[in-house]
Amino acid sequence: MRLAYNSVAFHHSALDDVIPLLQLLGYDAIELNAETLPWASPHVTPTMGREERHQLKQLLRRSSLSVSSISAHINLIPPDALARRNAVAFVKGCIDLASDLETAVVHGLSGSPAEGLPRALAWEWLMTALHACLEHATARGVTFALEPVVNMLVCDSHTMRRLQEDMADSRLKVNFDPSHLQVHGDDPARAVRDLGPTIVHVHIKDAAGTPEKYEFPPLGMGQVDFEGVLRGLGEVGYDGFVSIEYEANAFGYPGEPHEIARESRRFIEEIARRALGGTHWRS
């Protein structure tokens, strides 16, 4: 496995500063955030021009840093048909960006059904959108994965497995984030074994609470069994990136981003030593 860090934690900083810093802190890769959040703007978007993409690629090469994935999170099932087409176009644009940056994985989410919308209809819309994303990803040589996210149509390992069964498309992979599963009462250590063959990217994020009231605190302050998750990843033969996604600042845990990245790496290194032994990271 290799260690990455999600750029969302540095949403106030430019990639020109973030990428060399992560290299200095010993990370192997950066996960690029393309999602617009209430508290954070994206670092990359499909609207990036050719020259901007070239400059980013050169910066990554100078820092010897890979891109573990691009987070193309957008609601794929809004009630308006034009909005759904625009959402798919956004994901396709992120897939094109990933191809330009020689990035293997783009991941998205399902979104939540609008009030009053039948879940069966939302489910059909989601599968239609995902089919279009998968076709485009295949054409561009990129793997597309879905992340189960709290309170969304696909929110845990059970809904993810049902989606995989209904779509019957082996190209649909999983971005495994234990925090969302934890909130929904799922057992992340068990879920990683259930979903193992289809996991292509992993988030490291802690969680506590229920779907009605939850938070994503700093690593070690929540309820996620990271040792069990990493041990499970080892057992299923996962050899991709694990990416630390720090969103605790949105839940009342302020901190200096540089120090958070440093301490997060120390935390997961210690967990990995216990779970996987001395040769847990590869270069």
mmCIF file of C-alpha atoms in Angstrom:
data_model
loop_
_atom_site.group_PDB
_atom_site.id
_atom_site.type_symbol
_atom_site.label_atom_id
_atom_site.label_comp_id
_atom_site.label_asym_id
_atom_site.label_seq_id
_atom_site.Cartn_x
_atom_site.Cartn_y
_atom_site.Cartn_z
ATOM 1 C CA MET A 1 0.000 0.000 0.000
ATOM 2 C CA ARG A 2 1.018 3.614 -0.537
ATOM 3 C CA LEU A 3 0.102 6.686 1.513
ATOM 4 C CA ALA A 4 -1.736 9.720 0.123
ATOM 5 C CA TYR A 5 -3.307 12.873 1.545
ATOM 6 C CA ASN A 6 -6.510 14.519 0.354
ATOM 7 C CA SER A 7 -5.985 18.124 -0.715
ATOM 8 C CA VAL A 8 -9.290 19.206 0.863
ATOM 9 C CA ALA A 9 -7.517 19.716 4.201
ATOM 10 C CA PHE A 10 -5.430 22.434 2.525
ATOM 11 C CA HIS A 11 -8.349 24.187 0.838
ATOM 12 C CA HIS A 12 -6.936 27.608 1.768
ATOM 13 C CA SER A 13 -3.596 26.862 0.078
ATOM 14 C CA ALA A 14 -2.484 26.574 -3.538
ATOM 15 C CA LEU A 15 -1.253 23.267 -4.927
ATOM 16 C CA ASP A 16 2.090 24.962 -5.615
ATOM 17 C CA ASP A 17 2.558 24.988 -1.836
ATOM 18 C CA VAL A 18 0.682 21.816 -0.881
ATOM 19 C CA ILE A 19 2.413 19.348 -3.204
ATOM 20 C CA PRO A 20 6.020 20.080 -2.094
ATOM 21 C CA LEU A 21 4.870 20.063 1.541
ATOM 22 C CA LEU A 22 3.311 16.599 1.276
ATOM 23 C CA GLN A 23 6.468 15.317 -0.402
ATOM 24 C CA LEU A 24 8.519 16.777 2.448
ATOM 25 C CA LEU A 25 6.256 15.086 5.013
ATOM 26 C CA GLY A 26 6.873 11.704 3.403
ATOM 27 C CA TYR A 27 3.623 11.134 1.532
ATOM 28 C CA ASP A 28 3.676 9.162 -1.701
ATOM 29 C CA ALA A 29 0.733 10.896 -3.339
ATOM 30 C CA ILE A 30 -1.900 13.605 -3.200
ATOM 31 C CA GLU A 31 -5.613 13.043 -3.681
ATOM 32 C CA LEU A 32 -6.997 15.985 -5.648
ATOM 33 C CA ASN A 33 -10.336 17.371 -4.515
ATOM 34 C CA ALA A 34 -12.702 18.511 -7.290
ATOM 35 C CA GLU A 35 -15.770 18.704 -5.042
ATOM 36 C CA THR A 36 -17.251 22.050 -3.976
ATOM 37 C CA LEU A 37 -18.115 21.822 -0.280
ATOM 38 C CA PRO A 38 -19.899 24.348 1.954
ATOM 39 C CA TRP A 39 -16.581 24.982 3.693
ATOM 40 C CA ALA A 40 -14.019 24.263 0.957
ATOM 41 C CA SER A 41 -13.436 25.109 -2.690
ATOM 42 C CA PRO A 42 -11.926 22.512 -5.039
ATOM 43 C CA HIS A 43 -8.267 22.438 -6.033
ATOM 44 C CA VAL A 44 -9.025 21.085 -9.516
ATOM 45 C CA THR A 45 -12.035 21.211 -11.828
ATOM 46 C CA PRO A 46 -12.839 20.006 -15.355
ATOM 47 C CA THR A 47 -12.589 23.643 -16.512
ATOM 48 C CA MET A 48 -8.804 23.691 -16.042
ATOM 49 C CA GLY A 49 -7.134 24.706 -19.283
ATOM 50 C CA ARG A 50 -4.430 22.796 -21.133
ATOM 51 C CA GLU A 51 -1.598 24.981 -19.852
ATOM 52 C CA GLU A 52 -2.801 24.755 -16.253
ATOM 53 C CA ARG A 53 -2.962 20.969 -16.530
ATOM 54 C CA HIS A 54 0.547 20.878 -17.975
ATOM 55 C CA GLN A 55 1.908 23.038 -15.153
ATOM 56 C CA LEU A 56 0.278 20.810 -12.538
ATOM 57 C CA LYS A 57 1.727 17.714 -14.162
ATOM 58 C CA GLN A 58 5.192 19.280 -14.154
ATOM 59 C CA LEU A 59 4.839 20.262 -10.483
ATOM 60 C CA LEU A 60 3.913 16.702 -9.575
ATOM 61 C CA ARG A 61 6.902 15.329 -11.478
ATOM 62 C CA ARG A 62 9.309 17.741 -9.790
ATOM 63 C CA SER A 63 7.994 16.656 -6.392
ATOM 64 C CA SER A 64 7.986 12.932 -7.312
ATOM 65 C CA LEU A 65 4.406 12.812 -6.044
ATOM 66 C CA SER A 66 1.662 10.704 -7.627
ATOM 67 C CA VAL A 67 -2.045 11.509 -7.749
ATOM 68 C CA SER A 68 -3.878 8.742 -5.920
ATOM 69 C CA SER A 69 -7.295 9.766 -7.279
ATOM 70 C CA ILE A 70 -9.552 12.676 -8.147
ATOM 71 C CA SER A 71 -12.592 13.208 -5.942
ATOM 72 C CA ALA A 72 -15.408 14.041 -8.387
ATOM 73 C CA HIS A 73 -18.216 14.106 -5.852
ATOM 74 C CA ILE A 74 -21.479 15.530 -7.171
ATOM 75 C CA ASN A 75 -25.133 14.582 -6.779
ATOM 76 C CA LEU A 76 -25.913 12.237 -9.684
ATOM 77 C CA ILE A 77 -29.665 12.035 -9.017
ATOM 78 C CA PRO A 78 -31.127 15.575 -8.844
ATOM 79 C CA PRO A 79 -34.796 15.729 -9.929
ATOM 80 C CA ASP A 80 -34.077 17.986 -12.926
ATOM 81 C CA ALA A 81 -32.988 16.098 -16.056
ATOM 82 C CA LEU A 82 -30.628 18.885 -17.197
ATOM 83 C CA ALA A 83 -28.988 18.918 -13.769
ATOM 84 C CA ARG A 84 -28.435 15.158 -14.041
ATOM 85 C CA ARG A 85 -26.809 15.553 -17.454
ATOM 86 C CA ASN A 86 -24.604 18.341 -16.117
ATOM 87 C CA ALA A 87 -23.566 16.164 -13.171
ATOM 88 C CA VAL A 88 -22.541 13.349 -15.502
ATOM 89 C CA ALA A 89 -20.672 15.862 -17.660
ATOM 90 C CA PHE A 90 -18.792 17.046 -14.555
ATOM 91 C CA VAL A 91 -17.701 13.497 -13.718
ATOM 92 C CA LYS A 92 -16.678 12.895 -17.326
ATOM 93 C CA GLY A 93 -14.642 16.094 -17.191
ATOM 94 C CA CYS A 94 -12.871 14.852 -14.067
ATOM 95 C CA ILE A 95 -12.165 11.577 -15.851
ATOM 96 C CA ASP A 96 -10.591 13.518 -18.739
ATOM 97 C CA LEU A 97 -8.503 15.464 -16.224
ATOM 98 C CA ALA A 98 -7.388 12.235 -14.571
ATOM 99 C CA SER A 99 -6.316 10.867 -17.941
ATOM 100 C CA ASP A 100 -4.323 14.021 -18.668
ATOM 101 C CA LEU A 101 -2.607 13.762 -15.271
ATOM 102 C CA GLU A 102 -2.011 10.015 -15.722
ATOM 103 C CA THR A 103 -4.202 9.299 -12.707
ATOM 104 C CA ALA A 104 -5.769 5.850 -12.510
ATOM 105 C CA VAL A 105 -8.851 6.462 -10.355
ATOM 106 C CA VAL A 106 -11.764 8.915 -10.219
ATOM 107 C CA HIS A 107 -14.426 8.422 -7.579
ATOM 108 C CA GLY A 108 -17.899 9.856 -7.087
ATOM 109 C CA LEU A 109 -21.004 9.450 -4.963
ATOM 110 C CA SER A 110 -24.655 8.723 -5.577
ATOM 111 C CA GLY A 111 -26.293 11.787 -4.063
ATOM 112 C CA SER A 112 -29.504 11.836 -2.038
ATOM 113 C CA PRO A 113 -33.017 11.513 -3.502
ATOM 114 C CA ALA A 114 -35.066 14.697 -3.457
ATOM 115 C CA GLU A 115 -37.944 14.756 -0.996
ATOM 116 C CA GLY A 116 -40.881 12.805 -2.358
ATOM 117 C CA LEU A 117 -38.880 11.127 -5.128
ATOM 118 C CA PRO A 118 -39.479 7.356 -5.218
ATOM 119 C CA ARG A 119 -36.266 5.534 -4.319
ATOM 120 C CA ALA A 120 -36.816 3.076 -7.166
ATOM 121 C CA LEU A 121 -36.756 5.930 -9.670
ATOM 122 C CA ALA A 122 -33.661 7.445 -8.046
ATOM 123 C CA TRP A 123 -32.026 4.031 -8.260
ATOM 124 C CA GLU A 124 -32.725 3.846 -12.012
ATOM 125 C CA TRP A 125 -31.371 7.359 -12.540
ATOM 126 C CA LEU A 126 -28.227 6.445 -10.637
ATOM 127 C CA MET A 127 -27.556 3.348 -12.699
ATOM 128 C CA THR A 128 -28.085 5.309 -15.914
ATOM 129 C CA ALA A 129 -25.616 7.976 -14.775
ATOM 130 C CA LEU A 130 -23.067 5.417 -13.643
ATOM 131 C CA HIS A 131 -23.270 3.555 -16.933
ATOM 132 C CA ALA A 132 -22.401 6.772 -18.787
ATOM 133 C CA CYS A 133 -19.507 7.461 -16.401
ATOM 134 C CA LEU A 134 -18.170 3.924 -16.737
ATOM 135 C CA GLU A 135 -18.307 4.044 -20.528
ATOM 136 C CA HIS A 136 -16.357 7.298 -20.567
ATOM 137 C CA ALA A 137 -13.836 6.053 -18.013
ATOM 138 C CA THR A 138 -13.211 2.908 -20.058
ATOM 139 C CA ALA A 139 -12.611 4.976 -23.190
ATOM 140 C CA ARG A 140 -10.108 7.169 -21.327
ATOM 141 C CA GLY A 141 -8.276 4.334 -19.571
ATOM 142 C CA VAL A 142 -9.454 5.411 -16.097
ATOM 143 C CA THR A 143 -11.126 3.384 -13.341
ATOM 144 C CA PHE A 144 -14.323 4.868 -11.905
ATOM 145 C CA ALA A 145 -15.330 4.070 -8.333
ATOM 146 C CA LEU A 146 -18.309 4.951 -6.162
ATOM 147 C CA GLU A 147 -18.000 5.932 -2.511
ATOM 148 C CA PRO A 148 -20.863 5.056 -0.136
ATOM 149 C CA VAL A 149 -21.568 8.295 1.765
ATOM 150 C CA VAL A 150 -23.644 8.898 4.873
ATOM 151 C CA ASN A 151 -27.342 9.609 4.280
ATOM 152 C CA MET A 152 -27.096 9.151 0.518
ATOM 153 C CA LEU A 153 -28.802 6.619 -1.730
ATOM 154 C CA VAL A 154 -25.666 4.460 -1.562
ATOM 155 C CA CYS A 155 -24.532 4.884 2.030
ATOM 156 C CA ASP A 156 -23.024 1.609 3.280
ATOM 157 C CA SER A 157 -21.633 -1.728 2.167
ATOM 158 C CA HIS A 158 -25.124 -3.243 1.835
ATOM 159 C CA THR A 159 -26.416 -0.634 -0.627
ATOM 160 C CA MET A 160 -23.088 -0.734 -2.457
ATOM 161 C CA ARG A 161 -23.283 -4.490 -2.926
ATOM 162 C CA ARG A 162 -26.902 -4.240 -4.069
ATOM 163 C CA LEU A 163 -25.878 -1.643 -6.658
ATOM 164 C CA GLN A 164 -23.074 -3.876 -7.901
ATOM 165 C CA GLU A 165 -25.519 -6.765 -8.232
ATOM 166 C CA ASP A 166 -28.171 -4.691 -10.019
ATOM 167 C CA MET A 167 -25.699 -3.141 -12.460
ATOM 168 C CA ALA A 168 -23.811 -6.404 -13.046
ATOM 169 C CA ASP A 169 -20.914 -4.365 -14.432
ATOM 170 C CA SER A 170 -17.491 -5.423 -13.196
ATOM 171 C CA ARG A 171 -16.076 -2.010 -14.131
ATOM 172 C CA LEU A 172 -17.860 -0.364 -11.168
ATOM 173 C CA LYS A 173 -15.342 -0.206 -8.335
ATOM 174 C CA VAL A 174 -15.372 1.101 -4.749
ATOM 175 C CA ASN A 175 -13.711 3.989 -2.992
ATOM 176 C CA PHE A 176 -13.725 2.577 0.532
ATOM 177 C CA ASP A 177 -14.300 5.162 3.268
ATOM 178 C CA PRO A 178 -14.852 3.494 6.664
ATOM 179 C CA SER A 179 -16.203 6.666 8.293
ATOM 180 C CA HIS A 180 -19.510 6.628 6.405
ATOM 181 C CA LEU A 181 -19.995 2.923 7.021
ATOM 182 C CA GLN A 182 -19.292 3.414 10.736
ATOM 183 C CA VAL A 183 -21.990 6.081 11.021
ATOM 184 C CA HIS A 184 -24.546 3.738 9.431
ATOM 185 C CA GLY A 185 -23.791 0.937 11.887
ATOM 186 C CA ASP A 186 -21.772 -1.051 9.374
ATOM 187 C CA ASP A 187 -18.639 -2.883 10.503
ATOM 188 C CA PRO A 188 -15.846 -1.400 8.349
ATOM 189 C CA ALA A 189 -13.446 -4.272 9.110
ATOM 190 C CA ARG A 190 -16.039 -6.774 7.866
ATOM 191 C CA ALA A 191 -17.107 -4.555 4.971
ATOM 192 C CA VAL A 192 -13.565 -4.306 3.628
ATOM 193 C CA ARG A 193 -13.529 -8.096 3.306
ATOM 194 C CA ASP A 194 -16.967 -8.143 1.633
ATOM 195 C CA LEU A 195 -16.064 -5.460 -0.902
ATOM 196 C CA GLY A 196 -12.365 -6.297 -1.111
ATOM 197 C CA PRO A 197 -11.996 -7.406 -4.748
ATOM 198 C CA THR A 198 -13.678 -4.219 -6.001
ATOM 199 C CA ILE A 199 -11.860 -1.688 -3.780
ATOM 200 C CA VAL A 200 -9.489 0.502 -5.817
ATOM 201 C CA HIS A 201 -8.929 3.433 -3.438
ATOM 202 C CA VAL A 202 -9.254 3.893 0.332
ATOM 203 C CA HIS A 203 -9.956 6.864 2.590
ATOM 204 C CA ILE A 204 -8.652 7.070 6.139
ATOM 205 C CA LYS A 205 -11.147 9.133 8.141
ATOM 206 C CA ASP A 206 -12.579 8.673 11.624
ATOM 207 C CA ALA A 207 -16.252 8.942 12.588
ATOM 208 C CA ALA A 208 -18.659 8.927 15.504
ATOM 209 C CA GLY A 209 -22.414 9.155 15.919
ATOM 210 C CA THR A 210 -25.450 8.125 13.912
ATOM 211 C CA PRO A 211 -26.949 9.214 10.584
ATOM 212 C CA GLU A 212 -29.070 11.692 12.518
ATOM 213 C CA LYS A 213 -26.103 13.238 14.349
ATOM 214 C CA TYR A 214 -22.557 12.407 13.357
ATOM 215 C CA GLU A 215 -19.095 13.904 13.099
ATOM 216 C CA PHE A 216 -15.749 13.158 11.490
ATOM 217 C CA PRO A 217 -13.235 13.925 14.274
ATOM 218 C CA PRO A 218 -9.431 13.749 14.060
ATOM 219 C CA LEU A 219 -7.942 10.279 13.679
ATOM 220 C CA GLY A 220 -8.151 8.279 16.901
ATOM 221 C CA MET A 221 -10.988 10.352 18.392
ATOM 222 C CA GLY A 222 -13.806 8.419 16.727
ATOM 223 C CA GLN A 223 -15.024 4.837 16.608
ATOM 224 C CA VAL A 224 -13.434 3.398 13.448
ATOM 225 C CA ASP A 225 -11.328 0.262 13.975
ATOM 226 C CA PHE A 226 -8.456 1.268 11.689
ATOM 227 C CA GLU A 227 -6.336 -1.683 12.719
ATOM 228 C CA GLY A 228 -9.113 -4.029 11.641
ATOM 229 C CA VAL A 229 -9.584 -2.129 8.381
ATOM 230 C CA LEU A 230 -5.887 -2.223 7.471
ATOM 231 C CA ARG A 231 -5.598 -5.866 8.458
ATOM 232 C CA GLY A 232 -8.595 -6.621 6.257
ATOM 233 C CA LEU A 233 -7.055 -4.736 3.348
ATOM 234 C CA GLY A 234 -3.934 -6.835 3.740
ATOM 235 C CA GLU A 235 -5.962 -10.035 3.790
ATOM 236 C CA VAL A 236 -7.828 -9.218 0.574
ATOM 237 C CA GLY A 237 -4.566 -8.318 -1.148
ATOM 238 C CA TYR A 238 -5.225 -4.602 -1.539
ATOM 239 C CA ASP A 239 -2.071 -2.886 -2.786
ATOM 240 C CA GLY A 240 -3.309 0.582 -3.768
ATOM 241 C CA PHE A 241 -3.394 3.973 -2.085
ATOM 242 C CA VAL A 242 -4.774 4.776 1.335
ATOM 243 C CA SER A 243 -5.549 8.486 1.494
ATOM 244 C CA ILE A 244 -5.994 10.477 4.685
ATOM 245 C CA GLU A 245 -9.075 12.673 4.313
ATOM 246 C CA TYR A 246 -9.177 15.282 7.083
ATOM 247 C CA GLU A 247 -12.562 16.999 7.431
ATOM 248 C CA ALA A 248 -12.612 17.452 11.205
ATOM 249 C CA ASN A 249 -12.302 21.225 10.847
ATOM 250 C CA ALA A 250 -15.886 21.240 9.544
ATOM 251 C CA PHE A 251 -16.999 19.639 12.831
ATOM 252 C CA GLY A 252 -15.377 22.041 15.280
ATOM 253 C CA TYR A 253 -11.826 20.650 15.411
ATOM 254 C CA PRO A 254 -9.530 23.450 14.222
ATOM 255 C CA GLY A 255 -5.848 22.910 13.664
ATOM 256 C CA GLU A 256 -2.828 23.900 11.619
ATOM 257 C CA PRO A 257 -2.988 21.897 8.350
ATOM 258 C CA HIS A 258 0.759 21.228 8.220
ATOM 259 C CA GLU A 259 0.792 19.731 11.716
ATOM 260 C CA ILE A 260 -2.429 17.783 11.103
ATOM 261 C CA ALA A 261 -0.868 16.146 8.041
ATOM 262 C CA ARG A 262 2.268 15.307 10.032
ATOM 263 C CA GLU A 263 0.361 13.827 12.992
ATOM 264 C CA SER A 264 -2.072 11.947 10.737
ATOM 265 C CA ARG A 265 0.847 10.222 9.057
ATOM 266 C CA ARG A 266 2.308 9.242 12.427
ATOM 267 C CA PHE A 267 -1.062 7.878 13.534
ATOM 268 C CA ILE A 268 -1.640 5.680 10.500
ATOM 269 C CA GLU A 269 2.008 4.530 10.448
ATOM 270 C CA GLU A 270 1.641 3.183 13.982
ATOM 271 C CA ILE A 271 -1.666 1.472 13.161
ATOM 272 C CA ALA A 272 -0.125 -0.054 10.021
ATOM 273 C CA ARG A 273 2.836 -1.423 11.974
ATOM 274 C CA ARG A 274 0.486 -3.253 14.318
ATOM 275 C CA ALA A 275 -1.858 -4.447 11.583
ATOM 276 C CA LEU A 276 0.538 -5.250 8.760
ATOM 277 C CA GLY A 277 4.040 -5.512 10.179
ATOM 278 C CA GLY A 278 7.193 -3.729 9.111
ATOM 279 C CA THR A 279 6.746 -3.779 5.317
ATOM 280 C CA HIS A 280 3.329 -2.150 5.032
ATOM 281 C CA TRP A 281 4.183 0.644 2.564
ATOM 282 C CA ARG A 282 5.754 0.203 -0.843
ATOM 283 C CA SER A 283 7.606 2.881 -2.799
#
